[in-house]
JSON list of C-alpha atoms in Angstrom, two decimals:
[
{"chain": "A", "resi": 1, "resn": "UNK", "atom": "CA", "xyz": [-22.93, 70.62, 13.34]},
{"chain": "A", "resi": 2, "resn": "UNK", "atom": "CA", "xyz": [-21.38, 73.50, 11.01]},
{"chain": "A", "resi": 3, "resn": "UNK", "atom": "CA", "xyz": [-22.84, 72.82, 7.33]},
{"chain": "A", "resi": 4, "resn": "UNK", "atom": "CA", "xyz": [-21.14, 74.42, 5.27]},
{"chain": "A", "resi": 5, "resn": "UNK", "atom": "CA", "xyz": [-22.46, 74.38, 1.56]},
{"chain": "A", "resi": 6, "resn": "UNK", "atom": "CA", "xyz": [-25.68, 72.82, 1.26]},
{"chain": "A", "resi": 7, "resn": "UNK", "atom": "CA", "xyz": [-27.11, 71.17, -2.17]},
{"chain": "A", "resi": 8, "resn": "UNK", "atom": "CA", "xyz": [-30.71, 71.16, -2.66]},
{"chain": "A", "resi": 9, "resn": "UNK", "atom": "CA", "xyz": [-31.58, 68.40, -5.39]},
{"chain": "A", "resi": 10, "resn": "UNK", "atom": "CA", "xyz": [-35.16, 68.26, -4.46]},
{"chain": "A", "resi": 11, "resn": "UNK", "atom": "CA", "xyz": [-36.71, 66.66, -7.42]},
{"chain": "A", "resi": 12, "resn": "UNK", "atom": "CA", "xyz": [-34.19, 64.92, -9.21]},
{"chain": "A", "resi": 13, "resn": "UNK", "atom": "CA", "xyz": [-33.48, 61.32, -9.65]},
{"chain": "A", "resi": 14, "resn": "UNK", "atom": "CA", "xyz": [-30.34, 59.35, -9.56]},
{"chain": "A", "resi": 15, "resn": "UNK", "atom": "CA", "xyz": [-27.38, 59.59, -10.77]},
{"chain": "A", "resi": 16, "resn": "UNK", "atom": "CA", "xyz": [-28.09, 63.62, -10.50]},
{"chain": "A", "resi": 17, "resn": "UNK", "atom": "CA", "xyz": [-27.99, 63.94, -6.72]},
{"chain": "A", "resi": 18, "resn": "UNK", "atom": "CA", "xyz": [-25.02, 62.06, -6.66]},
{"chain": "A", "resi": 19, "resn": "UNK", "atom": "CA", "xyz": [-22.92, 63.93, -9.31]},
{"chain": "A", "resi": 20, "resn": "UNK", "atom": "CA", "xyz": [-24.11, 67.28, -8.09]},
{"chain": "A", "resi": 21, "resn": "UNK", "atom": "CA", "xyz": [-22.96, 66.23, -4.54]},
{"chain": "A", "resi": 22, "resn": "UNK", "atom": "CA", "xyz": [-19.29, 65.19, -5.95]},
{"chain": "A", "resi": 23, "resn": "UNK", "atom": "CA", "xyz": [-18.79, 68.33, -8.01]},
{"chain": "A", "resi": 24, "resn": "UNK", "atom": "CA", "xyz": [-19.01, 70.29, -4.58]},
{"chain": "A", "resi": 25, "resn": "UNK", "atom": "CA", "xyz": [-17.30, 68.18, -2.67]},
{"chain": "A", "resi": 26, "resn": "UNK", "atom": "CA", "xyz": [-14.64, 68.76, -5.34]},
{"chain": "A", "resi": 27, "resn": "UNK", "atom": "CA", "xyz": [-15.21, 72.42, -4.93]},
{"chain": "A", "resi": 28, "resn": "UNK", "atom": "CA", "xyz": [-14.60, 71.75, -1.14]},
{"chain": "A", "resi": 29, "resn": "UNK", "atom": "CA", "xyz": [-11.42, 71.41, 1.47]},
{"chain": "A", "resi": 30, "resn": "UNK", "atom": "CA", "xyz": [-11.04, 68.52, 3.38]},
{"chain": "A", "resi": 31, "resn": "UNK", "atom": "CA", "xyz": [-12.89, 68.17, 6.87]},
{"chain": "A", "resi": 32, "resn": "UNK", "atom": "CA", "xyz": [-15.50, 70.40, 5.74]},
{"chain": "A", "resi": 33, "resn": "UNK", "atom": "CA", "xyz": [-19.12, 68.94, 5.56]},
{"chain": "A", "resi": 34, "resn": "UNK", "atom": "CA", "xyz": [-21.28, 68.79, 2.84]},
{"chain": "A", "resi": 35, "resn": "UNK", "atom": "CA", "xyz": [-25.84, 68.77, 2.94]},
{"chain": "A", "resi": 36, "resn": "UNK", "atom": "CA", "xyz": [-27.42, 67.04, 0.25]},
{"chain": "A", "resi": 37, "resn": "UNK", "atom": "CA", "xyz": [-31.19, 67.60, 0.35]},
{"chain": "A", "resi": 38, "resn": "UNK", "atom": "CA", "xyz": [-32.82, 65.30, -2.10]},
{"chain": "A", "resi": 39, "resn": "UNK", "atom": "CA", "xyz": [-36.31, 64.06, -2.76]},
{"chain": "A", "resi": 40, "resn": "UNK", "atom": "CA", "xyz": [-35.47, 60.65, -4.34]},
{"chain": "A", "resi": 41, "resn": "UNK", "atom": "CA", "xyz": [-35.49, 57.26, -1.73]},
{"chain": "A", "resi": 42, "resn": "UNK", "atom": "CA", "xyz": [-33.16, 55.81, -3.78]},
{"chain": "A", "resi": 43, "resn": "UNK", "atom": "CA", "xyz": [-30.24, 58.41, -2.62]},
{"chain": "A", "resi": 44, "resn": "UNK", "atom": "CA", "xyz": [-30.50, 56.63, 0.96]},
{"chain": "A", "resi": 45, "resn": "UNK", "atom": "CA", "xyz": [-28.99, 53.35, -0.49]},
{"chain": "A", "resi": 46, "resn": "UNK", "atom": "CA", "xyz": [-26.99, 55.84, -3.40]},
{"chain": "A", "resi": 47, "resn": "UNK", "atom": "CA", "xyz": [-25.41, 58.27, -1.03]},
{"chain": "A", "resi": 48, "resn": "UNK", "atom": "CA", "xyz": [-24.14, 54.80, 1.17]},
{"chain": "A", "resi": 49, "resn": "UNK", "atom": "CA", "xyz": [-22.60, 53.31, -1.60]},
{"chain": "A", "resi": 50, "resn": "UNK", "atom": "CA", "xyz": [-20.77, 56.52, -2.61]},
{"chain": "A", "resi": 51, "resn": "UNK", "atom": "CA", "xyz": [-19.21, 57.20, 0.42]},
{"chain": "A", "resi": 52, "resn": "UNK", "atom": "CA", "xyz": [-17.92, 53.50, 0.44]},
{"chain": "A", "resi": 53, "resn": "UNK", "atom": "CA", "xyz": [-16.48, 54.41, -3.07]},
{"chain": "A", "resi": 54, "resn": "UNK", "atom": "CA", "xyz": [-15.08, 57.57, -2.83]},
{"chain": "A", "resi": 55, "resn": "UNK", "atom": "CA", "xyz": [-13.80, 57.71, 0.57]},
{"chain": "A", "resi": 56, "resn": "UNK", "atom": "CA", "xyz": [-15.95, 60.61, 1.81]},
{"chain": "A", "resi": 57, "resn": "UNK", "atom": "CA", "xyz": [-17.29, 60.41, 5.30]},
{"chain": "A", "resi": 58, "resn": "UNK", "atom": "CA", "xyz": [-21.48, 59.89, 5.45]},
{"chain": "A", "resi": 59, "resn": "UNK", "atom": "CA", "xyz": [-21.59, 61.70, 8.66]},
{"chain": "A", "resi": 60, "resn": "UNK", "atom": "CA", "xyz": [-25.44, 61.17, 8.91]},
{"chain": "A", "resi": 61, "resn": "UNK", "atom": "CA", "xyz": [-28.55, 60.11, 6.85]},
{"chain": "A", "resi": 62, "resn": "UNK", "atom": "CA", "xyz": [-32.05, 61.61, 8.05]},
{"chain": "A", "resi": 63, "resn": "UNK", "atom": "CA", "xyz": [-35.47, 61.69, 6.69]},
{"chain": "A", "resi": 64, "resn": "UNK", "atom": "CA", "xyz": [-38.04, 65.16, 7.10]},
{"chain": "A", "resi": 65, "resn": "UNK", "atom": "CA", "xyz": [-41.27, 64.44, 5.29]},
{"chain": "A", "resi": 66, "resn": "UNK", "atom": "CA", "xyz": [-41.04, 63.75, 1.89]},
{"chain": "A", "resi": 67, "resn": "UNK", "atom": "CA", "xyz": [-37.07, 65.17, 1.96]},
{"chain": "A", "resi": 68, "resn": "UNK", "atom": "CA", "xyz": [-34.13, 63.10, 2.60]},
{"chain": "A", "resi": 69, "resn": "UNK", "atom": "CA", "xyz": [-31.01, 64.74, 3.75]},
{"chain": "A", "resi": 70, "resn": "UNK", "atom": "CA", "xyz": [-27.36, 63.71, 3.75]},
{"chain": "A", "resi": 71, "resn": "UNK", "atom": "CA", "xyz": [-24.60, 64.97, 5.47]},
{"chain": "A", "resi": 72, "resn": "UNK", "atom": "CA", "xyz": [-21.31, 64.44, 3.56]},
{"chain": "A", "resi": 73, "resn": "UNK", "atom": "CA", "xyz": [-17.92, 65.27, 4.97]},
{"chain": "A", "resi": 74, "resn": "UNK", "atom": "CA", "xyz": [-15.20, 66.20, 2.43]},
{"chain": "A", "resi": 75, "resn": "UNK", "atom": "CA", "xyz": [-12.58, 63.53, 2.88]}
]
């Protein structure tokens, strides 16, 4: 899988992964793929729901540790 811009929002809580991760996919063309690294459990359920809102593809969902990644693709 290419990444290509990765977010690390290790240590903050909602809504803050979330708007970080829309500013760059704002920032981004379409088809390219976004990683969200974030630290908070909620983003599992968050980063579902905003991909069911905004259209972007959740391309996968993984969890390393204390870390929870997200792989957005730019819609």
């Amino acid at each position: 899988m290419q990444i290509d811009r990765e977010l690390d929002t290790r240590g903050l809580n909602c809504p803050l992964p979330i708007l970080k991760a829309k500013k760059s996919l704002n920032e981004m063309a379409s088809g390219q793929l976004l990683k969200v690294v974030s630290t908070d459990p909620g983003s599992l359920r968050d980063f579902q729901a905003f991909a069911r809102q905004t259209g972007n593809e959740l391309v996968e969902q993984q969890t390393a540790g204390t870390d929870f990644i997200h792989v957005l693709k730019r819609r």
